[in-house]
Amino acid sequence: MTLPLPTIGARMATFSATTFDRTLTKLDLLVNEAEAPADVVLAVIASDPMLTAIILGQANATLNGREAAVTRLTDTPSRIGLGTLYGLCRDVLPIAADRRAELGAIWALANASSAMLRVLVRVAVPTVRDKFDEETLHVCALLHNLGSAVALISFPDEHRRTAARMDQGDGPYQRVLKDELGMNAPELGYLLARTWHLPPTIAACIRHHLTPTRAGDAEADLVAAMHVAHVLTRGCGYLVGADRWIDPIDSDAVARLSLRLDGIETVVGRFFVELEEQELYEGALGKPQS
């Protein structure tokens, strides 16, 4: 039985950001003891989808309607001040022990997708490369799967039933989650993006990374690239919990970006090189699932 939309909306309005204890401890040490430069603190935040989302949301909530949306973490201190930024980090709750493994996989997928998107754009998608800087691309990819974390944190019963049905082979994750809850993960993530005032560019990647042909004209190429990067990253082993159903790459997205098979092979090869450089394989956020 699905939940009524007002119930889902109410949970989004009261949604509390969570992250790993080790991240909160590291930030606390950097801010309070080591007096690290702001760019070092921002580098830690930039690997965490939830911290990034809440800080960017706060920065965009202060816009007056005539100012450009903030899509880069490095622009947030000038918008909200370092004191507010650090305060937002301190207000984030630690992840419960029983959710660490699955949220760790979501964080790993987010960071790996960032590497894949940036490599894809750099190598094969000049229309996106010329329009969006790499930090914006990183944030779009880091937050694109935010709805999966929302489903796990705010709708544990529905998520648990979805996972049980997935273990029995009962269809793809997004369809089963919508059967149980009334929304799939991209829809949940988009609702949170709207609630938290995330900019349209990021919200479009959250909402349409599985349905790229539905994106608006302004973000169409970016969302198509995000879709391809998401599927490729999952195909490289970055899966989350029971969601092991890997959808094919949308042929319209491939056509829109004029991608060729040899180009995709080059992208995947460079992706693994980038992961090695970033030490994502053995990093604190987890490893790809086999």
mmCIF file of C-alpha atoms in Angstrom:
data_model
loop_
_atom_site.group_PDB
_atom_site.id
_atom_site.type_symbol
_atom_site.label_atom_id
_atom_site.label_comp_id
_atom_site.label_asym_id
_atom_site.label_seq_id
_atom_site.Cartn_x
_atom_site.Cartn_y
_atom_site.Cartn_z
ATOM 1 C CA MET A 1 0.000 0.000 0.000
ATOM 2 C CA THR A 2 1.494 3.323 -1.048
ATOM 3 C CA LEU A 3 1.697 6.385 1.186
ATOM 4 C CA PRO A 4 -0.367 9.519 0.477
ATOM 5 C CA LEU A 5 1.552 12.350 -1.162
ATOM 6 C CA PRO A 6 1.011 14.701 1.831
ATOM 7 C CA THR A 7 2.632 12.105 4.105
ATOM 8 C CA ILE A 8 5.647 11.820 1.818
ATOM 9 C CA GLY A 9 5.856 15.606 1.574
ATOM 10 C CA ALA A 10 5.706 15.979 5.342
ATOM 11 C CA ARG A 11 8.618 13.607 5.785
ATOM 12 C CA MET A 12 10.623 15.591 3.246
ATOM 13 C CA ALA A 13 9.904 18.798 5.155
ATOM 14 C CA THR A 14 11.336 17.245 8.328
ATOM 15 C CA PHE A 15 14.117 15.230 6.683
ATOM 16 C CA SER A 16 17.372 15.325 8.669
ATOM 17 C CA ALA A 17 20.709 15.015 6.899
ATOM 18 C CA THR A 18 22.970 12.213 8.101
ATOM 19 C CA THR A 19 26.554 11.243 7.427
ATOM 20 C CA PHE A 20 29.314 9.033 8.756
ATOM 21 C CA ASP A 21 30.873 9.547 12.189
ATOM 22 C CA ARG A 22 34.352 9.573 10.672
ATOM 23 C CA THR A 23 33.389 12.465 8.378
ATOM 24 C CA LEU A 24 31.942 14.477 11.256
ATOM 25 C CA THR A 25 35.022 13.746 13.383
ATOM 26 C CA LYS A 26 37.367 14.800 10.586
ATOM 27 C CA LEU A 27 35.455 18.042 10.026
ATOM 28 C CA ASP A 28 35.406 18.778 13.742
ATOM 29 C CA LEU A 29 39.167 18.338 13.946
ATOM 30 C CA LEU A 30 39.778 20.485 10.881
ATOM 31 C CA VAL A 31 37.532 23.313 12.033
ATOM 32 C CA ASN A 32 38.184 23.361 15.774
ATOM 33 C CA GLU A 33 41.714 22.083 16.268
ATOM 34 C CA ALA A 34 43.771 22.220 13.105
ATOM 35 C CA GLU A 35 42.352 25.544 11.894
ATOM 36 C CA ALA A 36 42.519 24.194 8.355
ATOM 37 C CA PRO A 37 41.930 26.516 5.379
ATOM 38 C CA ALA A 38 38.379 26.627 4.082
ATOM 39 C CA ASP A 39 39.304 24.839 0.852
ATOM 40 C CA VAL A 40 40.522 21.826 2.834
ATOM 41 C CA VAL A 41 37.243 21.664 4.750
ATOM 42 C CA LEU A 42 35.278 22.021 1.509
ATOM 43 C CA ALA A 43 37.275 19.164 -0.032
ATOM 44 C CA VAL A 44 36.074 16.854 2.747
ATOM 45 C CA ILE A 45 32.485 18.033 2.347
ATOM 46 C CA ALA A 46 32.693 17.560 -1.436
ATOM 47 C CA SER A 47 32.891 13.778 -1.067
ATOM 48 C CA ASP A 48 29.706 13.630 0.997
ATOM 49 C CA PRO A 49 26.356 13.876 -0.859
ATOM 50 C CA MET A 50 24.299 14.846 2.166
ATOM 51 C CA LEU A 51 26.604 17.579 3.459
ATOM 52 C CA THR A 52 27.017 18.965 -0.042
ATOM 53 C CA ALA A 53 23.262 19.034 -0.602
ATOM 54 C CA ILE A 54 22.382 20.796 2.624
ATOM 55 C CA ILE A 55 25.094 23.449 2.213
ATOM 56 C CA LEU A 56 24.261 24.149 -1.431
ATOM 57 C CA GLY A 57 20.588 24.273 -0.535
ATOM 58 C CA GLN A 58 21.222 26.865 2.158
ATOM 59 C CA ALA A 59 23.327 28.955 -0.231
ATOM 60 C CA ASN A 60 20.570 28.924 -2.850
ATOM 61 C CA ALA A 61 17.854 29.670 -0.316
ATOM 62 C CA THR A 62 19.448 33.096 0.204
ATOM 63 C CA LEU A 63 19.237 34.137 -3.463
ATOM 64 C CA ASN A 64 17.041 37.122 -4.265
ATOM 65 C CA GLY A 65 15.694 35.826 -7.587
ATOM 66 C CA ARG A 66 18.030 37.871 -9.771
ATOM 67 C CA GLU A 67 21.248 36.136 -8.766
ATOM 68 C CA ALA A 68 22.625 33.067 -10.514
ATOM 69 C CA ALA A 69 22.106 29.712 -8.837
ATOM 70 C CA VAL A 70 25.009 28.375 -6.782
ATOM 71 C CA THR A 71 26.179 25.019 -8.153
ATOM 72 C CA ARG A 72 29.721 24.918 -6.717
ATOM 73 C CA LEU A 73 30.678 24.311 -3.109
ATOM 74 C CA THR A 74 33.572 26.740 -3.401
ATOM 75 C CA ASP A 75 31.049 29.546 -3.939
ATOM 76 C CA THR A 76 29.057 28.809 -0.774
ATOM 77 C CA PRO A 77 31.277 30.547 1.838
ATOM 78 C CA SER A 78 30.752 33.904 0.128
ATOM 79 C CA ARG A 79 26.987 33.323 0.159
ATOM 80 C CA ILE A 80 26.367 32.036 3.682
ATOM 81 C CA GLY A 81 29.661 32.621 5.531
ATOM 82 C CA LEU A 82 32.039 30.062 6.990
ATOM 83 C CA GLY A 83 30.352 30.184 10.393
ATOM 84 C CA THR A 84 26.994 29.123 8.935
ATOM 85 C CA LEU A 85 28.677 26.512 6.771
ATOM 86 C CA TYR A 86 30.439 24.945 9.738
ATOM 87 C CA GLY A 87 27.254 25.157 11.781
ATOM 88 C CA LEU A 88 25.331 23.220 9.132
ATOM 89 C CA CYS A 89 27.953 20.469 9.290
ATOM 90 C CA ARG A 90 27.667 20.254 13.073
ATOM 91 C CA ASP A 91 23.881 19.870 12.838
ATOM 92 C CA VAL A 92 24.117 16.756 10.640
ATOM 93 C CA LEU A 93 23.332 13.517 12.466
ATOM 94 C CA PRO A 94 25.560 10.417 12.462
ATOM 95 C CA ILE A 95 24.337 7.468 10.421
ATOM 96 C CA ALA A 96 22.838 4.618 12.445
ATOM 97 C CA ALA A 97 24.968 1.481 12.558
ATOM 98 C CA ASP A 98 22.426 -0.674 10.722
ATOM 99 C CA ARG A 99 22.424 1.704 7.741
ATOM 100 C CA ARG A 100 26.152 2.231 7.303
ATOM 101 C CA ALA A 101 26.777 -0.527 4.766
ATOM 102 C CA GLU A 102 24.002 0.476 2.375
ATOM 103 C CA LEU A 103 24.552 4.215 2.720
ATOM 104 C CA GLY A 104 28.271 3.578 2.248
ATOM 105 C CA ALA A 105 27.420 1.942 -1.074
ATOM 106 C CA ILE A 106 25.259 4.955 -2.020
ATOM 107 C CA TRP A 107 28.118 7.334 -1.154
ATOM 108 C CA ALA A 108 30.556 5.190 -3.166
ATOM 109 C CA LEU A 109 28.237 5.201 -6.195
ATOM 110 C CA ALA A 110 27.896 8.980 -5.909
ATOM 111 C CA ASN A 111 31.648 9.598 -5.867
ATOM 112 C CA ALA A 112 32.382 7.065 -8.588
ATOM 113 C CA SER A 113 29.618 8.544 -10.757
ATOM 114 C CA SER A 114 31.293 11.923 -10.377
ATOM 115 C CA ALA A 115 34.528 10.519 -11.755
ATOM 116 C CA MET A 116 32.670 8.810 -14.602
ATOM 117 C CA LEU A 117 30.668 11.920 -15.556
ATOM 118 C CA ARG A 118 33.692 14.200 -15.569
ATOM 119 C CA VAL A 119 35.713 11.760 -17.669
ATOM 120 C CA LEU A 120 32.794 11.226 -20.057
ATOM 121 C CA VAL A 121 32.284 14.948 -20.550
ATOM 122 C CA ARG A 122 35.999 15.638 -20.875
ATOM 123 C CA VAL A 123 36.522 12.910 -23.470
ATOM 124 C CA ALA A 124 33.308 12.709 -25.465
ATOM 125 C CA VAL A 125 30.700 15.419 -24.754
ATOM 126 C CA PRO A 126 31.954 18.859 -25.815
ATOM 127 C CA THR A 127 28.471 20.403 -25.621
ATOM 128 C CA VAL A 128 28.462 19.794 -21.864
ATOM 129 C CA ARG A 129 32.184 20.472 -21.396
ATOM 130 C CA ASP A 130 31.794 23.945 -22.871
ATOM 131 C CA LYS A 131 28.787 24.835 -20.718
ATOM 132 C CA PHE A 132 29.481 23.357 -17.265
ATOM 133 C CA ASP A 133 32.638 23.524 -15.173
ATOM 134 C CA GLU A 134 34.016 20.368 -13.569
ATOM 135 C CA GLU A 135 32.989 21.333 -10.038
ATOM 136 C CA THR A 136 29.366 21.708 -11.123
ATOM 137 C CA LEU A 137 29.582 18.346 -12.902
ATOM 138 C CA HIS A 138 30.969 16.801 -9.721
ATOM 139 C CA VAL A 139 28.091 18.140 -7.639
ATOM 140 C CA CYS A 140 25.450 17.031 -10.153
ATOM 141 C CA ALA A 141 26.824 13.489 -10.100
ATOM 142 C CA LEU A 142 27.404 13.457 -6.349
ATOM 143 C CA LEU A 143 23.745 14.308 -5.710
ATOM 144 C CA HIS A 144 22.041 12.554 -8.637
ATOM 145 C CA ASN A 145 21.152 9.451 -6.609
ATOM 146 C CA LEU A 146 20.136 11.332 -3.456
ATOM 147 C CA GLY A 147 16.676 9.760 -3.564
ATOM 148 C CA SER A 148 18.062 6.312 -2.743
ATOM 149 C CA ALA A 149 19.409 7.670 0.539
ATOM 150 C CA VAL A 150 16.069 9.359 1.220
ATOM 151 C CA ALA A 151 14.215 6.075 0.677
ATOM 152 C CA LEU A 152 16.494 4.247 3.093
ATOM 153 C CA ILE A 153 16.484 6.927 5.793
ATOM 154 C CA SER A 154 12.919 8.258 5.732
ATOM 155 C CA PHE A 155 10.951 5.259 4.477
ATOM 156 C CA PRO A 156 12.658 2.245 6.062
ATOM 157 C CA ASP A 157 9.598 -0.035 6.029
ATOM 158 C CA GLU A 158 8.856 0.558 2.362
ATOM 159 C CA HIS A 159 12.535 0.256 1.516
ATOM 160 C CA ARG A 160 12.792 -3.020 3.445
ATOM 161 C CA ARG A 161 9.788 -4.481 1.607
ATOM 162 C CA THR A 162 11.245 -3.335 -1.698
ATOM 163 C CA ALA A 163 14.570 -4.998 -0.915
ATOM 164 C CA ALA A 164 12.812 -8.227 0.066
ATOM 165 C CA ARG A 165 10.923 -8.275 -3.227
ATOM 166 C CA MET A 166 14.113 -7.536 -5.128
ATOM 167 C CA ASP A 167 15.821 -10.496 -3.460
ATOM 168 C CA GLN A 168 12.999 -12.611 -4.852
ATOM 169 C CA GLY A 169 13.588 -11.237 -8.356
ATOM 170 C CA ASP A 170 10.418 -9.168 -8.386
ATOM 171 C CA GLY A 171 11.315 -6.594 -11.046
ATOM 172 C CA PRO A 172 13.602 -3.533 -11.100
ATOM 173 C CA TYR A 173 14.150 -1.532 -7.924
ATOM 174 C CA GLN A 174 12.544 1.710 -9.050
ATOM 175 C CA ARG A 175 9.301 0.057 -10.133
ATOM 176 C CA VAL A 176 9.031 -2.018 -6.965
ATOM 177 C CA LEU A 177 9.804 0.982 -4.742
ATOM 178 C CA LYS A 178 7.059 2.956 -6.462
ATOM 179 C CA ASP A 179 4.671 0.043 -5.912
ATOM 180 C CA GLU A 180 5.474 0.056 -2.199
ATOM 181 C CA LEU A 181 5.845 3.778 -1.519
ATOM 182 C CA GLY A 182 4.141 5.691 -4.316
ATOM 183 C CA MET A 183 7.373 7.322 -5.533
ATOM 184 C CA ASN A 184 10.621 5.971 -6.894
ATOM 185 C CA ALA A 185 14.056 7.201 -5.832
ATOM 186 C CA PRO A 186 14.462 9.934 -8.497
ATOM 187 C CA GLU A 187 11.050 11.345 -7.559
ATOM 188 C CA LEU A 188 11.936 11.311 -3.855
ATOM 189 C CA GLY A 189 15.269 12.957 -4.555
ATOM 190 C CA TYR A 190 13.619 15.636 -6.665
ATOM 191 C CA LEU A 191 11.097 16.363 -3.924
ATOM 192 C CA LEU A 192 13.946 16.805 -1.444
ATOM 193 C CA ALA A 193 15.834 18.952 -3.958
ATOM 194 C CA ARG A 194 12.844 21.268 -4.195
ATOM 195 C CA THR A 195 12.422 21.307 -0.419
ATOM 196 C CA TRP A 196 16.111 22.129 0.108
ATOM 197 C CA HIS A 197 16.253 24.774 -2.669
ATOM 198 C CA LEU A 198 18.792 22.952 -4.829
ATOM 199 C CA PRO A 199 19.294 24.685 -8.206
ATOM 200 C CA PRO A 200 17.458 23.499 -11.343
ATOM 201 C CA THR A 201 20.585 22.049 -12.972
ATOM 202 C CA ILE A 202 21.174 19.679 -10.069
ATOM 203 C CA ALA A 203 17.470 18.963 -9.573
ATOM 204 C CA ALA A 204 17.156 17.939 -13.237
ATOM 205 C CA CYS A 205 19.969 15.383 -12.863
ATOM 206 C CA ILE A 206 18.301 13.990 -9.740
ATOM 207 C CA ARG A 207 14.876 13.782 -11.344
ATOM 208 C CA HIS A 208 15.733 12.524 -14.826
ATOM 209 C CA HIS A 209 18.990 10.556 -14.671
ATOM 210 C CA LEU A 210 16.966 7.403 -15.406
ATOM 211 C CA THR A 211 14.604 9.128 -17.868
ATOM 212 C CA PRO A 212 16.891 11.532 -19.764
ATOM 213 C CA THR A 213 14.467 12.234 -22.616
ATOM 214 C CA ARG A 214 12.153 13.976 -20.148
ATOM 215 C CA ALA A 215 14.682 16.641 -19.180
ATOM 216 C CA GLY A 216 14.091 20.208 -20.267
ATOM 217 C CA ASP A 217 16.004 21.749 -23.146
ATOM 218 C CA ALA A 218 18.355 23.716 -20.884
ATOM 219 C CA GLU A 219 19.683 20.602 -19.157
ATOM 220 C CA ALA A 220 19.059 17.978 -21.863
ATOM 221 C CA ASP A 221 22.695 17.266 -22.794
ATOM 222 C CA LEU A 222 23.852 17.327 -19.173
ATOM 223 C CA VAL A 223 21.113 14.940 -18.033
ATOM 224 C CA ALA A 224 21.815 12.627 -20.968
ATOM 225 C CA ALA A 225 25.485 12.538 -19.950
ATOM 226 C CA MET A 226 24.491 11.969 -16.308
ATOM 227 C CA HIS A 227 22.309 9.048 -17.391
ATOM 228 C CA VAL A 228 25.135 7.425 -19.348
ATOM 229 C CA ALA A 229 27.596 7.973 -16.482
ATOM 230 C CA HIS A 230 25.165 6.473 -13.960
ATOM 231 C CA VAL A 231 24.566 3.310 -15.978
ATOM 232 C CA LEU A 232 28.262 2.868 -16.786
ATOM 233 C CA THR A 233 29.252 3.314 -13.131
ATOM 234 C CA ARG A 234 26.738 0.719 -11.998
ATOM 235 C CA GLY A 235 27.950 -1.559 -14.762
ATOM 236 C CA CYS A 236 31.445 -1.253 -13.301
ATOM 237 C CA GLY A 237 30.187 -2.774 -10.048
ATOM 238 C CA TYR A 238 28.908 0.137 -7.994
ATOM 239 C CA LEU A 239 25.590 -1.295 -6.888
ATOM 240 C CA VAL A 240 23.465 -0.554 -3.825
ATOM 241 C CA GLY A 241 21.916 -3.236 -1.646
ATOM 242 C CA ALA A 242 19.350 -5.361 -3.432
ATOM 243 C CA ASP A 243 19.264 -2.978 -6.418
ATOM 244 C CA ARG A 244 21.361 -5.102 -8.774
ATOM 245 C CA TRP A 245 19.179 -4.611 -11.854
ATOM 246 C CA ILE A 246 21.258 -2.592 -14.338
ATOM 247 C CA ASP A 247 19.147 -0.779 -16.917
ATOM 248 C CA PRO A 248 20.459 -0.408 -20.473
ATOM 249 C CA ILE A 249 21.724 2.962 -21.628
ATOM 250 C CA ASP A 250 18.942 4.941 -23.272
ATOM 251 C CA SER A 251 19.525 4.918 -27.030
ATOM 252 C CA ASP A 252 18.133 8.444 -27.414
ATOM 253 C CA ALA A 253 20.667 9.723 -24.882
ATOM 254 C CA VAL A 254 23.481 8.049 -26.818
ATOM 255 C CA ALA A 255 22.213 9.588 -30.068
ATOM 256 C CA ARG A 256 21.828 13.029 -28.500
ATOM 257 C CA LEU A 257 25.441 12.973 -27.323
ATOM 258 C CA SER A 258 26.729 11.318 -30.541
ATOM 259 C CA LEU A 259 28.504 8.673 -28.481
ATOM 260 C CA ARG A 260 30.318 5.792 -30.145
ATOM 261 C CA LEU A 261 31.221 2.421 -28.679
ATOM 262 C CA ASP A 262 34.942 3.033 -28.947
ATOM 263 C CA GLY A 263 34.454 6.357 -27.177
ATOM 264 C CA ILE A 264 32.616 4.692 -24.314
ATOM 265 C CA GLU A 265 35.382 2.101 -23.994
ATOM 266 C CA THR A 266 37.922 4.916 -23.724
ATOM 267 C CA VAL A 267 35.810 6.631 -21.062
ATOM 268 C CA VAL A 268 35.575 3.485 -18.931
ATOM 269 C CA GLY A 269 39.323 2.896 -19.196
ATOM 270 C CA ARG A 270 40.121 6.427 -18.074
ATOM 271 C CA PHE A 271 37.496 6.144 -15.339
ATOM 272 C CA PHE A 272 39.429 3.330 -13.686
ATOM 273 C CA VAL A 273 42.644 5.333 -13.944
ATOM 274 C CA GLU A 274 40.915 8.266 -12.233
ATOM 275 C CA LEU A 275 39.601 6.010 -9.478
ATOM 276 C CA GLU A 276 43.089 4.769 -8.789
ATOM 277 C CA GLU A 277 44.343 8.337 -8.556
ATOM 278 C CA GLN A 278 41.562 9.239 -6.118
ATOM 279 C CA GLU A 279 42.021 5.984 -4.195
ATOM 280 C CA LEU A 280 38.296 5.308 -4.312
ATOM 281 C CA TYR A 281 38.828 1.566 -4.416
ATOM 282 C CA GLU A 282 40.295 1.495 -0.925
ATOM 283 C CA GLY A 283 38.765 4.741 0.316
ATOM 284 C CA ALA A 284 36.723 5.227 3.434
ATOM 285 C CA LEU A 285 33.433 5.295 1.572
ATOM 286 C CA GLY A 286 33.475 1.633 0.574
ATOM 287 C CA LYS A 287 34.253 -0.593 -2.376
ATOM 288 C CA PRO A 288 32.237 -1.614 -5.408
ATOM 289 C CA GLN A 289 30.032 -4.630 -4.911
ATOM 290 C CA SER A 290 30.721 -7.721 -6.957
#
